[in-house]
Short mmCIF file of C-alpha atoms in Angstrom, two decimals:
data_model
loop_
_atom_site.label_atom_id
_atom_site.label_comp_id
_atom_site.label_asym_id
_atom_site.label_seq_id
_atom_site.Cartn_x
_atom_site.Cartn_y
_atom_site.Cartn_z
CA UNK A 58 4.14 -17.43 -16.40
CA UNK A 59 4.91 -14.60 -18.90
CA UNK A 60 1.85 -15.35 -20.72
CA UNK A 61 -0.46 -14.94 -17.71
CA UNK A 62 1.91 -11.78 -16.74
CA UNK A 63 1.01 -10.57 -20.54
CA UNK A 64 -3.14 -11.27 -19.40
CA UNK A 65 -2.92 -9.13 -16.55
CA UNK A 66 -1.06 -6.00 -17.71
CA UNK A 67 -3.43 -6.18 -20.29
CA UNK A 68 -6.55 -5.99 -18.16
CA UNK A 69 -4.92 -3.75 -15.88
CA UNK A 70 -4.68 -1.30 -18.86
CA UNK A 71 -8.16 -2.20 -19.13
CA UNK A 72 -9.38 -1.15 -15.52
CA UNK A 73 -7.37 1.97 -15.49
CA UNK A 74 -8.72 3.28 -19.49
CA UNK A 75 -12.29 2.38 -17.76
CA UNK A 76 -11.56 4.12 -14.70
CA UNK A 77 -10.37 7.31 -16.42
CA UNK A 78 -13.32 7.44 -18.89
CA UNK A 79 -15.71 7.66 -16.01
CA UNK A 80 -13.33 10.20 -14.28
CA UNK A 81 -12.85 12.37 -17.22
CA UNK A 82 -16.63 12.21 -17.14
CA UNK A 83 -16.45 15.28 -15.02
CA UNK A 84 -13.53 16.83 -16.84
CA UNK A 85 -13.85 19.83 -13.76
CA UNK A 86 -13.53 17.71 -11.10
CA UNK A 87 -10.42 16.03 -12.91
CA UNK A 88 -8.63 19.31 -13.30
CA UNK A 89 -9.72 20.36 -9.97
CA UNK A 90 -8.18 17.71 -7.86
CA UNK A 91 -4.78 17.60 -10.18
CA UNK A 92 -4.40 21.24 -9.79
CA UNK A 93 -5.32 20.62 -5.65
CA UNK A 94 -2.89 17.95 -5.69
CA UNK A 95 -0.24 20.07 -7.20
CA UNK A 96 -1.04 22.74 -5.11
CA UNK A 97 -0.79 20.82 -1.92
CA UNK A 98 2.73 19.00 -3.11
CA UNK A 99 3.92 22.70 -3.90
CA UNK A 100 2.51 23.85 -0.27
CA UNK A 101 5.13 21.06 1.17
CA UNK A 102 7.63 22.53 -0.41
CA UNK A 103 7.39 26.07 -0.26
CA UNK A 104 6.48 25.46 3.77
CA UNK A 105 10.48 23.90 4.29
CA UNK A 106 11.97 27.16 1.94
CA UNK A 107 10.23 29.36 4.34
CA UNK A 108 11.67 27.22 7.26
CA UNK A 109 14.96 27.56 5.76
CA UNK A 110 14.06 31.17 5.48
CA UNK A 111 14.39 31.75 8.87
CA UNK A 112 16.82 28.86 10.06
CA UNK A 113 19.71 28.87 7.29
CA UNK A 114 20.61 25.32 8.83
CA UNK A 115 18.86 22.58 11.02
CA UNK A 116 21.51 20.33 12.75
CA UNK A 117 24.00 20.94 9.28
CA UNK A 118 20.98 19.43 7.40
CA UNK A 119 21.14 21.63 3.93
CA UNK A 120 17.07 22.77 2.02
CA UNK A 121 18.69 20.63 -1.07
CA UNK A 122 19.18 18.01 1.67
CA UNK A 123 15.12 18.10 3.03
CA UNK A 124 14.11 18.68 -0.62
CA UNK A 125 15.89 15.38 -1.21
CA UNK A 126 14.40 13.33 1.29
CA UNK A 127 10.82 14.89 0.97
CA UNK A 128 10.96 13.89 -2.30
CA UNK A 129 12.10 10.12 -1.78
CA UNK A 130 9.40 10.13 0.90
CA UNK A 131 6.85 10.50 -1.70
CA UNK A 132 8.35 7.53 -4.30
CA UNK A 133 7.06 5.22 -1.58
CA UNK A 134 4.36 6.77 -0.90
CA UNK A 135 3.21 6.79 -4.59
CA UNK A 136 4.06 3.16 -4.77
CA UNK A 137 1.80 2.47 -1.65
CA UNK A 138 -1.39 4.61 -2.83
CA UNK A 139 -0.69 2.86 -6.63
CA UNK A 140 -1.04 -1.05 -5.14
CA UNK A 141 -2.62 -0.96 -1.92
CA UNK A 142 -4.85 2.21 -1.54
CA UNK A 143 -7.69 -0.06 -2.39
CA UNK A 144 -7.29 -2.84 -0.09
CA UNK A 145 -9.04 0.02 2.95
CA UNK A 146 -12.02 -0.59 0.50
CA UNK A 147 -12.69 -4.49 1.56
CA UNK A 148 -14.46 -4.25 4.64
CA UNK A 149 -16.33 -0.45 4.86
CA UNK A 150 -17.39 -0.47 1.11
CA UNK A 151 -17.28 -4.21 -0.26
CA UNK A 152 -18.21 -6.44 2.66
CA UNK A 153 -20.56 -4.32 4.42
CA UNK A 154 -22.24 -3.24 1.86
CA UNK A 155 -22.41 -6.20 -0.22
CA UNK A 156 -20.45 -5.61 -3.19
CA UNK A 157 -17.53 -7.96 -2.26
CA UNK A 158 -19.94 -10.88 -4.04
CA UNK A 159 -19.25 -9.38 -7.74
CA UNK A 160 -15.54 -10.04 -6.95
CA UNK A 161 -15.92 -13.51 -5.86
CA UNK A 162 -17.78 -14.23 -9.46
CA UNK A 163 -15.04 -12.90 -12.08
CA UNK A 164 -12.44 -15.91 -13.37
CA UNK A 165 -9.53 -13.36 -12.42
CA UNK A 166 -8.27 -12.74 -8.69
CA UNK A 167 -9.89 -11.10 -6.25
CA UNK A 168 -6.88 -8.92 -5.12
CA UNK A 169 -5.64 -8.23 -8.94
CA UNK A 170 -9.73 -6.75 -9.32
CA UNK A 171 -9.45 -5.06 -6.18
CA UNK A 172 -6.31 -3.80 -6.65
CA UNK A 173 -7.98 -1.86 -10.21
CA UNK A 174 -10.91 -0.82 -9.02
CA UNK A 175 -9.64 2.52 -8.54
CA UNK A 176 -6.73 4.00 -10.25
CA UNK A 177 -4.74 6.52 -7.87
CA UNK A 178 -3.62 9.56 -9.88
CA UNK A 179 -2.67 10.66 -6.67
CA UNK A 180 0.06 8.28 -6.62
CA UNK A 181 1.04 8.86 -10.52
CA UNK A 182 1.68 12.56 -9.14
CA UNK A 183 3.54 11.48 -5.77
CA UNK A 184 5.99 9.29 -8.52
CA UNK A 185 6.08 11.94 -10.86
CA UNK A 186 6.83 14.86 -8.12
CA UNK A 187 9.26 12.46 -6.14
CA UNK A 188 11.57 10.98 -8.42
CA UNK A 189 11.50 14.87 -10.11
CA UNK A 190 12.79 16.21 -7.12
CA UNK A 191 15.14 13.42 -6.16
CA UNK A 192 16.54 13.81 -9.92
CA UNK A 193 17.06 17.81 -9.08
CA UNK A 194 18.56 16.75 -6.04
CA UNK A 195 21.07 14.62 -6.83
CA UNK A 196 22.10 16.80 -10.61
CA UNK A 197 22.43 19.60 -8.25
CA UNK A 198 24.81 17.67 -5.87
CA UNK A 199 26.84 16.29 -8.37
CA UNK A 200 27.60 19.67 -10.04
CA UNK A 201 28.42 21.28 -6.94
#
């Protein structure tokens, strides 16, 4: 079992150094999207300050309070768009147009391989942005 644990995390470190070569391809388009990403995230947040701007407090709910739970919202999220983004892919892209086959012919599992086809930096960022804010969230409340 640990062995065949061992085999995948290798070639999923394998799919996702592929994937990124072929991204970084197009280093523009790279920084692009992660500064879009960021920008959006940031949008999210600055959109509840400006709420709290106006409305000091929403049913006793606190900004610390929204910022905690928008960020736990996006741990999730990240952990959906890391392992399961890439199942939507089966029927539009694989089955109908005929790629599924390729899948069906490599010794490793179809769902592992589908799973790596695309790596989600989107989801790296929703981790990286939730569990930041969560930590914020909860230092803050404990010093206060």
């Amino acid at each position: 079992m640990c062995g065949k644990l061992k085999r995948y995390l290798k070639l999923y470190k394998m799919f996702v150094i592929q994937y990124v070569d072929s991204l970084m391809q197009s280093k523009m388009d790279f920084f692009v999207g992660l500064i879009g990403f960021f920008c959006s995230q940031f949008a999210g947040i600055i959109f509840l300050y400006l709420v709290f701007q106006r409305i000091p407090s929403l049913n006793n709910w606190s900004f610390e309070q929204l910022i905690f739970i928008y960020g736990f919202a996006q741990i999730p999220r990240g952990i959906d768009h890391l392992l399961t983004d890439n199942l939507w892919m089966i029927a539009w892209q694989m089955v109908v147009r005929g790629t599924f086959d390729r899948y069906m012919l490599r010794p490793i599992g179809i769902f592992f391989q589908i799973i790596c086809e695309k790596f989600q930096f989107d989801a790296l960022g929703e981790l990286i942005v939730g569990f930041t804010l969560v930590g914020i969230c909860i230092k803050a409340g404990n010093s206060g």
